mmCIF file of N, CA and C in Angstrom:
data_model
loop_
_atom_site.group_PDB
_atom_site.id
_atom_site.type_symbol
_atom_site.label_atom_id
_atom_site.label_comp_id
_atom_site.label_asym_id
_atom_site.label_seq_id
_atom_site.Cartn_x
_atom_site.Cartn_y
_atom_site.Cartn_z
ATOM 1 N N UNK O 1 0.960 -1.224 -0.098
ATOM 2 C CA UNK O 1 0.091 -0.017 -0.044
ATOM 3 C C UNK O 1 1.064 1.348 0.028
ATOM 4 N N UNK O 2 1.745 1.407 0.597
ATOM 5 C CA UNK O 2 2.703 2.296 0.846
ATOM 6 C C UNK O 2 3.523 2.594 -0.427
ATOM 7 N N UNK O 3 3.929 1.327 -1.088
ATOM 8 C CA UNK O 3 4.710 1.607 -2.261
ATOM 9 C C UNK O 3 3.940 2.001 -3.348
ATOM 10 N N UNK O 4 2.657 1.554 -3.430
ATOM 11 C CA UNK O 4 1.774 1.851 -4.201
ATOM 12 C C UNK O 4 1.232 3.653 -4.443
ATOM 13 N N UNK O 5 1.290 4.142 -3.194
ATOM 14 C CA UNK O 5 1.398 5.591 -3.025
ATOM 15 C C UNK O 5 2.326 6.272 -3.458
ATOM 16 N N UNK O 6 3.645 5.789 -3.142
ATOM 17 C CA UNK O 6 4.842 6.480 -3.733
ATOM 18 C C UNK O 6 4.892 6.424 -5.255
ATOM 19 N N UNK O 7 4.397 5.028 -6.081
ATOM 20 C CA UNK O 7 4.416 5.258 -7.096
ATOM 21 C C UNK O 7 3.379 6.294 -7.919
ATOM 22 N N UNK O 8 2.263 6.309 -7.459
ATOM 23 C CA UNK O 8 1.231 7.130 -7.948
ATOM 24 C C UNK O 8 1.785 8.647 -7.850
ATOM 25 N N UNK O 9 2.312 9.036 -6.703
ATOM 26 C CA UNK O 9 2.905 10.308 -6.435
ATOM 27 C C UNK O 9 4.073 10.556 -7.436
ATOM 28 N N UNK O 10 4.979 9.594 -7.651
ATOM 29 C CA UNK O 10 6.201 9.961 -8.666
ATOM 30 C C UNK O 10 5.596 9.975 -10.076
ATOM 31 N N UNK O 11 4.709 8.832 -10.410
ATOM 32 C CA UNK O 11 3.899 9.147 -11.740
ATOM 33 C C UNK O 11 3.412 10.296 -11.836
ATOM 34 N N UNK O 12 2.336 10.790 -10.865
ATOM 35 C CA UNK O 12 1.825 12.187 -11.037
ATOM 36 C C UNK O 12 3.028 13.340 -11.248
ATOM 37 N N UNK O 13 3.828 13.065 -10.664
ATOM 38 C CA UNK O 13 4.861 14.268 -10.643
ATOM 39 C C UNK O 13 5.823 14.233 -12.213
ATOM 40 N N UNK O 14 6.029 13.082 -12.453
ATOM 41 C CA UNK O 14 6.881 12.962 -14.047
ATOM 42 C C UNK O 14 5.863 13.342 -14.845
ATOM 43 N N UNK O 15 4.473 12.917 -14.800
ATOM 44 C CA UNK O 15 3.604 13.337 -15.723
ATOM 45 C C UNK O 15 3.282 14.883 -15.856
ATOM 46 N N UNK O 16 3.434 15.500 -14.887
ATOM 47 C CA UNK O 16 3.197 16.713 -14.769
ATOM 48 C C UNK O 16 4.524 17.722 -15.269
ATOM 49 N N UNK O 17 5.584 17.089 -14.892
ATOM 50 C CA UNK O 17 7.011 17.559 -15.174
ATOM 51 C C UNK O 17 7.041 17.660 -17.074
ATOM 52 N N UNK O 18 6.751 16.595 -17.387
ATOM 53 C CA UNK O 18 6.622 16.299 -18.877
ATOM 54 C C UNK O 18 5.628 17.033 -19.535
ATOM 55 N N UNK O 19 4.530 17.310 -18.904
ATOM 56 C CA UNK O 19 3.529 18.504 -19.707
ATOM 57 C C UNK O 19 3.972 19.639 -19.540
ATOM 58 N N UNK O 20 4.591 19.934 -18.560
ATOM 59 C CA UNK O 20 5.083 21.358 -18.443
ATOM 60 C C UNK O 20 6.374 21.871 -19.370
ATOM 61 N N UNK O 21 6.901 20.595 -19.405
ATOM 62 C CA UNK O 21 8.224 20.783 -20.391
ATOM 63 C C UNK O 21 7.812 21.023 -21.800
ATOM 64 N N UNK O 22 6.638 20.162 -22.177
ATOM 65 C CA UNK O 22 6.277 20.385 -23.499
ATOM 66 C C UNK O 22 5.914 21.620 -23.791
ATOM 67 N N UNK O 23 4.814 22.157 -22.993
ATOM 68 C CA UNK O 23 4.354 23.253 -22.927
ATOM 69 C C UNK O 23 5.318 24.616 -23.014
ATOM 70 N N UNK O 24 6.471 24.367 -22.398
ATOM 71 C CA UNK O 24 7.254 25.457 -22.382
ATOM 72 C C UNK O 24 7.899 25.414 -23.802
ATOM 73 N N UNK O 25 8.473 24.263 -24.307
ATOM 74 C CA UNK O 25 9.122 24.057 -25.741
ATOM 75 C C UNK O 25 8.172 24.495 -26.881
ATOM 76 N N UNK O 26 6.895 24.235 -26.660
ATOM 77 C CA UNK O 26 5.940 24.797 -27.831
ATOM 78 C C UNK O 26 5.951 26.043 -27.407
ATOM 79 N N UNK O 27 5.616 26.910 -26.769
ATOM 80 C CA UNK O 27 5.568 28.486 -26.180
ATOM 81 C C UNK O 27 7.024 29.057 -26.918
ATOM 82 N N UNK O 28 8.157 28.200 -26.689
ATOM 83 C CA UNK O 28 9.569 28.908 -27.317
ATOM 84 C C UNK O 28 9.426 28.515 -28.778
ATOM 85 N N UNK O 29 9.207 27.722 -29.192
ATOM 86 C CA UNK O 29 8.823 27.595 -30.748
ATOM 87 C C UNK O 29 8.109 28.582 -31.093
ATOM 88 N N UNK O 30 6.814 28.572 -31.082
ATOM 89 C CA UNK O 30 5.941 29.599 -31.594
ATOM 90 C C UNK O 30 6.525 31.248 -31.380
ATOM 91 N N UNK O 31 6.984 31.334 -30.053
ATOM 92 C CA UNK O 31 7.822 32.946 -30.372
ATOM 93 C C UNK O 31 9.059 32.804 -31.204
ATOM 94 N N UNK O 32 9.732 31.815 -31.199
ATOM 95 C CA UNK O 32 10.908 31.871 -32.352
ATOM 96 C C UNK O 32 10.334 32.167 -33.702
ATOM 97 N N UNK O 33 9.377 31.377 -34.160
ATOM 98 C CA UNK O 33 8.727 31.776 -35.450
ATOM 99 C C UNK O 33 8.049 33.255 -35.544
ATOM 100 N N UNK O 34 7.364 33.738 -34.320
ATOM 101 C CA UNK O 34 6.908 34.904 -34.833
ATOM 102 C C UNK O 34 8.120 36.236 -34.749
ATOM 103 N N UNK O 35 9.149 35.787 -34.139
ATOM 104 C CA UNK O 35 10.408 36.749 -33.960
ATOM 105 C C UNK O 35 11.213 36.487 -35.539
ATOM 106 N N UNK O 36 11.001 35.434 -36.054
ATOM 107 C CA UNK O 36 11.662 35.072 -37.454
ATOM 108 C C UNK O 36 10.823 35.793 -38.625
ATOM 109 N N UNK O 37 9.714 35.777 -38.230
ATOM 110 C CA UNK O 37 8.728 36.473 -39.329
ATOM 111 C C UNK O 37 8.616 37.882 -39.172
ATOM 112 N N UNK O 38 8.817 38.401 -38.124
ATOM 113 C CA UNK O 38 9.178 39.935 -38.065
ATOM 114 C C UNK O 38 10.162 40.173 -38.728
ATOM 115 N N UNK O 39 11.445 39.799 -38.115
ATOM 116 C CA UNK O 39 12.783 40.113 -38.759
ATOM 117 C C UNK O 39 12.768 39.787 -40.234
ATOM 118 N N UNK O 40 11.996 39.146 -40.724
ATOM 119 C CA UNK O 40 12.023 38.752 -42.299
ATOM 120 C C UNK O 40 11.316 40.121 -42.851
ATOM 121 N N UNK O 41 10.229 40.498 -42.529
ATOM 122 C CA UNK O 41 9.416 41.477 -42.879
ATOM 123 C C UNK O 41 10.306 42.672 -42.793
ATOM 124 N N UNK O 42 11.054 43.270 -41.900
ATOM 125 C CA UNK O 42 11.772 44.181 -41.672
ATOM 126 C C UNK O 42 12.788 44.281 -42.973
ATOM 127 N N UNK O 43 13.482 43.184 -42.855
ATOM 128 C CA UNK O 43 14.791 43.021 -43.845
ATOM 129 C C UNK O 43 13.966 42.841 -45.384
ATOM 130 N N UNK O 44 12.717 42.351 -45.554
ATOM 131 C CA UNK O 44 12.211 42.557 -46.789
ATOM 132 C C UNK O 44 12.099 43.983 -47.205
ATOM 133 N N UNK O 45 11.600 44.945 -46.195
ATOM 134 C CA UNK O 45 11.155 46.338 -46.313
ATOM 135 C C UNK O 45 12.483 47.136 -46.833
ATOM 136 N N UNK O 46 13.705 46.984 -45.887
ATOM 137 C CA UNK O 46 14.683 47.563 -46.171
ATOM 138 C C UNK O 46 15.273 47.228 -47.554
ATOM 139 N N UNK O 47 14.860 45.831 -48.110
ATOM 140 C CA UNK O 47 15.691 45.810 -49.487
ATOM 141 C C UNK O 47 14.813 46.363 -50.301
ATOM 142 N N UNK O 48 13.506 46.596 -50.353
ATOM 143 C CA UNK O 48 12.603 47.352 -51.073
ATOM 144 C C UNK O 48 13.135 48.728 -51.279
ATOM 145 N N UNK O 49 13.412 49.243 -50.037
ATOM 146 C CA UNK O 49 13.666 50.748 -49.958
ATOM 147 C C UNK O 49 15.108 50.960 -50.664
ATOM 148 N N UNK O 50 16.285 49.936 -50.495
ATOM 149 C CA UNK O 50 17.492 50.315 -51.267
ATOM 150 C C UNK O 50 17.098 50.232 -52.675
ATOM 151 N N UNK O 51 16.088 49.028 -53.121
ATOM 152 C CA UNK O 51 16.152 49.101 -54.521
ATOM 153 C C UNK O 51 15.343 50.234 -55.170
ATOM 154 N N UNK O 52 14.316 50.619 -54.438
ATOM 155 C CA UNK O 52 13.494 52.073 -54.851
ATOM 156 C C UNK O 52 14.667 53.110 -54.932
ATOM 157 N N UNK O 53 15.600 53.180 -54.100
ATOM 158 C CA UNK O 53 16.734 54.378 -53.958
ATOM 159 C C UNK O 53 17.533 54.224 -55.086
ATOM 160 N N UNK O 54 17.880 52.908 -55.220
ATOM 161 C CA UNK O 54 18.921 52.586 -56.530
ATOM 162 C C UNK O 54 18.366 52.891 -57.593
ATOM 163 N N UNK O 55 17.040 52.896 -58.143
ATOM 164 C CA UNK O 55 16.236 53.015 -59.300
ATOM 165 C C UNK O 55 16.399 54.564 -59.705
ATOM 166 N N UNK O 56 16.018 55.323 -58.530
ATOM 167 C CA UNK O 56 16.062 56.826 -58.422
ATOM 168 C C UNK O 56 17.274 57.227 -59.003
ATOM 169 N N UNK O 57 18.631 56.587 -58.498
ATOM 170 C CA UNK O 57 19.944 57.328 -58.924
ATOM 171 C C UNK O 57 19.985 57.131 -60.210
ATOM 172 N N UNK O 58 19.783 55.658 -60.588
ATOM 173 C CA UNK O 58 19.875 55.498 -62.153
ATOM 174 C C UNK O 58 19.058 56.135 -62.980
ATOM 175 N N UNK O 59 17.974 56.560 -62.659
ATOM 176 C CA UNK O 59 17.140 57.512 -63.732
ATOM 177 C C UNK O 59 17.366 58.922 -63.849
ATOM 178 N N UNK O 60 18.168 59.213 -62.723
ATOM 179 C CA UNK O 60 18.366 60.732 -62.312
ATOM 180 C C UNK O 60 19.718 61.051 -63.300
#
């Protein structure tokens, strides 16, 4: 009976730890994807601006 309680407690602890770890990893992954998308859009905006400025110089 005592071993059964200890087993259930350790199983509950391990399950909780596993679920929390999975949620943290998922959150880090989604934040990384959002930051990468934001950085890419800023980079594309800067490239478009440089191209537009380059065309103005060539036409002038």
